[in-house]
Each structure stands twice: as structure tokens, then as C-alpha cells.
Amino acid sequence: MAGRCRARYRTEIADRRLPVLLDNASAVKQVRLLLPGTPSCVVVVTSRDSLAGLVAVHGAQRLNLKPLRKDVAIALLHTLIG
């Protein structure tokens, strides 16, 4: 992300309570660029990699989840969206 865009992003979310979802992250560097830098935001990162640098440097908490079975995933979607 270019420096100007990153600065705009951080300015727009400053002092706001926002959830930030970073889906399918492939590297710590990729995530680090989008971390809000404000304690009022909650960040959830999904990845197939461990992204250990987020835990070591940024104090992230890791939660390992197994994929849902197809029938369970479909039932969940039906429950959530009808």
C-alpha cells in the first residue's frame, strides 16, 4: 500500500471503534501494513499460515480452527442468511 493511501486509511479510522477483517493473509508484512495502530479497533486475521511475527511483535492471539464440514457450513449459512 502506498504511503499516501496508508496515511489516509489510518486517518479515516483514527478514534473510531471498528472491526477490521483481513481475510486470507499470506504474510506478516501484508497484515502489518493494514494494522490500524489504534486500540479502539479490533483486528481479525485469517490465514492458512501461522503468521508467528504477529504474535511475537504485535501480541496477537492465535486461534487454530479446523475447516467446517460442507454440510455444517451449509447449515450455518442457512441459519445466518436464510
C-alpha positions as protocol buffer text, in pm:
chain_id: "A"
residue {
  index: 1
  type: MET
  ca { x: 0 y: 0 z: 0 }
}
residue {
  index: 2
  type: ALA
  ca { x: 148 y: 332 z: -98 }
}
residue {
  index: 3
  type: GLY
  ca { x: 243 y: 563 z: 187 }
}
residue {
  index: 4
  type: ARG
  ca { x: -23 y: 817 z: 97 }
}
residue {
  index: 5
  type: CYS
  ca { x: -301 y: 556 z: 92 }
}
residue {
  index: 6
  type: ARG
  ca { x: -183 y: 407 z: 419 }
}
residue {
  index: 7
  type: ALA
  ca { x: -182 y: 750 z: 585 }
}
residue {
  index: 8
  type: ARG
  ca { x: -535 y: 818 z: 459 }
}
residue {
  index: 9
  type: TYR
  ca { x: -653 y: 479 z: 586 }
}
residue {
  index: 10
  type: ARG
  ca { x: -509 y: 544 z: 932 }
}
residue {
  index: 11
  type: THR
  ca { x: -656 y: 895 z: 941 }
}
residue {
  index: 12
  type: GLU
  ca { x: -1002 y: 771 z: 846 }
}
residue {
  index: 13
  type: ILE
  ca { x: -1014 y: 503 z: 1115 }
}
residue {
  index: 14
  type: ALA
  ca { x: -843 y: 702 z: 1392 }
}
residue {
  index: 15
  type: ASP
  ca { x: -1058 y: 739 z: 1705 }
}
residue {
  index: 16
  type: ARG
  ca { x: -1325 y: 505 z: 1568 }
}
residue {
  index: 17
  type: ARG
  ca { x: -1440 y: 172 z: 1706 }
}
residue {
  index: 18
  type: LEU
  ca { x: -1418 y: -53 z: 1405 }
}
residue {
  index: 19
  type: PRO
  ca { x: -1375 y: -421 z: 1335 }
}
residue {
  index: 20
  type: VAL
  ca { x: -1105 y: -482 z: 1075 }
}
residue {
  index: 21
  type: LEU
  ca { x: -1116 y: -820 z: 899 }
}
residue {
  index: 22
  type: LEU
  ca { x: -811 y: -923 z: 699 }
}
residue {
  index: 23
  type: ASP
  ca { x: -904 y: -1243 z: 519 }
}
residue {
  index: 24
  type: ASN
  ca { x: -659 y: -1497 z: 377 }
}
residue {
  index: 25
  type: ALA
  ca { x: -342 y: -1308 z: 469 }
}
residue {
  index: 26
  type: SER
  ca { x: -32 y: -1462 z: 320 }
}
residue {
  index: 27
  type: ALA
  ca { x: 243 y: -1279 z: 511 }
}
residue {
  index: 28
  type: VAL
  ca { x: 302 y: -1075 z: 827 }
}
residue {
  index: 29
  type: LYS
  ca { x: 424 y: -782 z: 617 }
}
residue {
  index: 30
  type: GLN
  ca { x: 93 y: -775 z: 433 }
}
residue {
  index: 31
  type: VAL
  ca { x: -101 y: -761 z: 762 }
}
residue {
  index: 32
  type: ARG
  ca { x: 132 y: -512 z: 929 }
}
residue {
  index: 33
  type: LEU
  ca { x: 57 y: -254 z: 658 }
}
residue {
  index: 34
  type: LEU
  ca { x: -312 y: -265 z: 746 }
}
residue {
  index: 35
  type: LEU
  ca { x: -297 y: -271 z: 1126 }
}
residue {
  index: 36
  type: PRO
  ca { x: -491 y: 34 z: 1246 }
}
residue {
  index: 37
  type: GLY
  ca { x: -249 y: 149 z: 1516 }
}
residue {
  index: 38
  type: THR
  ca { x: -536 y: 245 z: 1747 }
}
residue {
  index: 39
  type: PRO
  ca { x: -663 y: 43 z: 2043 }
}
residue {
  index: 40
  type: SER
  ca { x: -1026 y: 118 z: 1953 }
}
residue {
  index: 41
  type: CYS
  ca { x: -1018 y: -122 z: 1657 }
}
residue {
  index: 42
  type: VAL
  ca { x: -1043 y: -499 z: 1678 }
}
residue {
  index: 43
  type: VAL
  ca { x: -849 y: -684 z: 1410 }
}
residue {
  index: 44
  type: VAL
  ca { x: -927 y: -1039 z: 1297 }
}
residue {
  index: 45
  type: VAL
  ca { x: -683 y: -1201 z: 1055 }
}
residue {
  index: 46
  type: THR
  ca { x: -749 y: -1527 z: 876 }
}
residue {
  index: 47
  type: SER
  ca { x: -464 y: -1720 z: 719 }
}
residue {
  index: 48
  type: ARG
  ca { x: -354 y: -2070 z: 635 }
}
residue {
  index: 49
  type: ASP
  ca { x: -7 y: -1975 z: 765 }
}
residue {
  index: 50
  type: SER
  ca { x: 88 y: -1927 z: 1130 }
}
residue {
  index: 51
  type: LEU
  ca { x: 197 y: -1561 z: 1090 }
}
residue {
  index: 52
  type: ALA
  ca { x: 413 y: -1603 z: 1400 }
}
residue {
  index: 53
  type: GLY
  ca { x: 550 y: -1250 z: 1369 }
}
residue {
  index: 54
  type: LEU
  ca { x: 211 y: -1107 z: 1461 }
}
residue {
  index: 55
  type: VAL
  ca { x: 214 y: -1299 z: 1787 }
}
residue {
  index: 56
  type: ALA
  ca { x: 577 y: -1218 z: 1868 }
}
residue {
  index: 57
  type: VAL
  ca { x: 580 y: -850 z: 1774 }
}
residue {
  index: 58
  type: HIS
  ca { x: 219 y: -733 z: 1798 }
}
residue {
  index: 59
  type: GLY
  ca { x: 84 y: -953 z: 2078 }
}
residue {
  index: 60
  type: ALA
  ca { x: -174 y: -1123 z: 1859 }
}
residue {
  index: 61
  type: GLN
  ca { x: -357 y: -1426 z: 1989 }
}
residue {
  index: 62
  type: ARG
  ca { x: -367 y: -1734 z: 1769 }
}
residue {
  index: 63
  type: LEU
  ca { x: -678 y: -1948 z: 1742 }
}
residue {
  index: 64
  type: ASN
  ca { x: -640 y: -2258 z: 1526 }
}
residue {
  index: 65
  type: LEU
  ca { x: -965 y: -2373 z: 1369 }
}
residue {
  index: 66
  type: LYS
  ca { x: -1038 y: -2673 z: 1156 }
}
residue {
  index: 67
  type: PRO
  ca { x: -1245 y: -2622 z: 839 }
}
residue {
  index: 68
  type: LEU
  ca { x: -1617 y: -2686 z: 875 }
}
residue {
  index: 69
  type: ARG
  ca { x: -1760 y: -2993 z: 708 }
}
residue {
  index: 70
  type: LYS
  ca { x: -1958 y: -2897 z: 399 }
}
residue {
  index: 71
  type: ASP
  ca { x: -2295 y: -2992 z: 550 }
}
residue {
  index: 72
  type: VAL
  ca { x: -2222 y: -2792 z: 865 }
}
residue {
  index: 73
  type: ALA
  ca { x: -2109 y: -2490 z: 662 }
}
residue {
  index: 74
  type: ILE
  ca { x: -2427 y: -2501 z: 454 }
}
residue {
  index: 75
  type: ALA
  ca { x: -2644 y: -2528 z: 766 }
}
residue {
  index: 76
  type: LEU
  ca { x: -2463 y: -2232 z: 920 }
}
residue {
  index: 77
  type: LEU
  ca { x: -2520 y: -2021 z: 608 }
}
residue {
  index: 78
  type: HIS
  ca { x: -2889 y: -2113 z: 605 }
}
residue {
  index: 79
  type: THR
  ca { x: -2916 y: -2009 z: 969 }
}
residue {
  index: 80
  type: LEU
  ca { x: -2739 y: -1678 z: 913 }
}
residue {
  index: 81
  type: ILE
  ca { x: -2889 y: -1569 z: 582 }
}
residue {
  index: 82
  type: GLY
  ca { x: -3200 y: -1783 z: 543 }
}
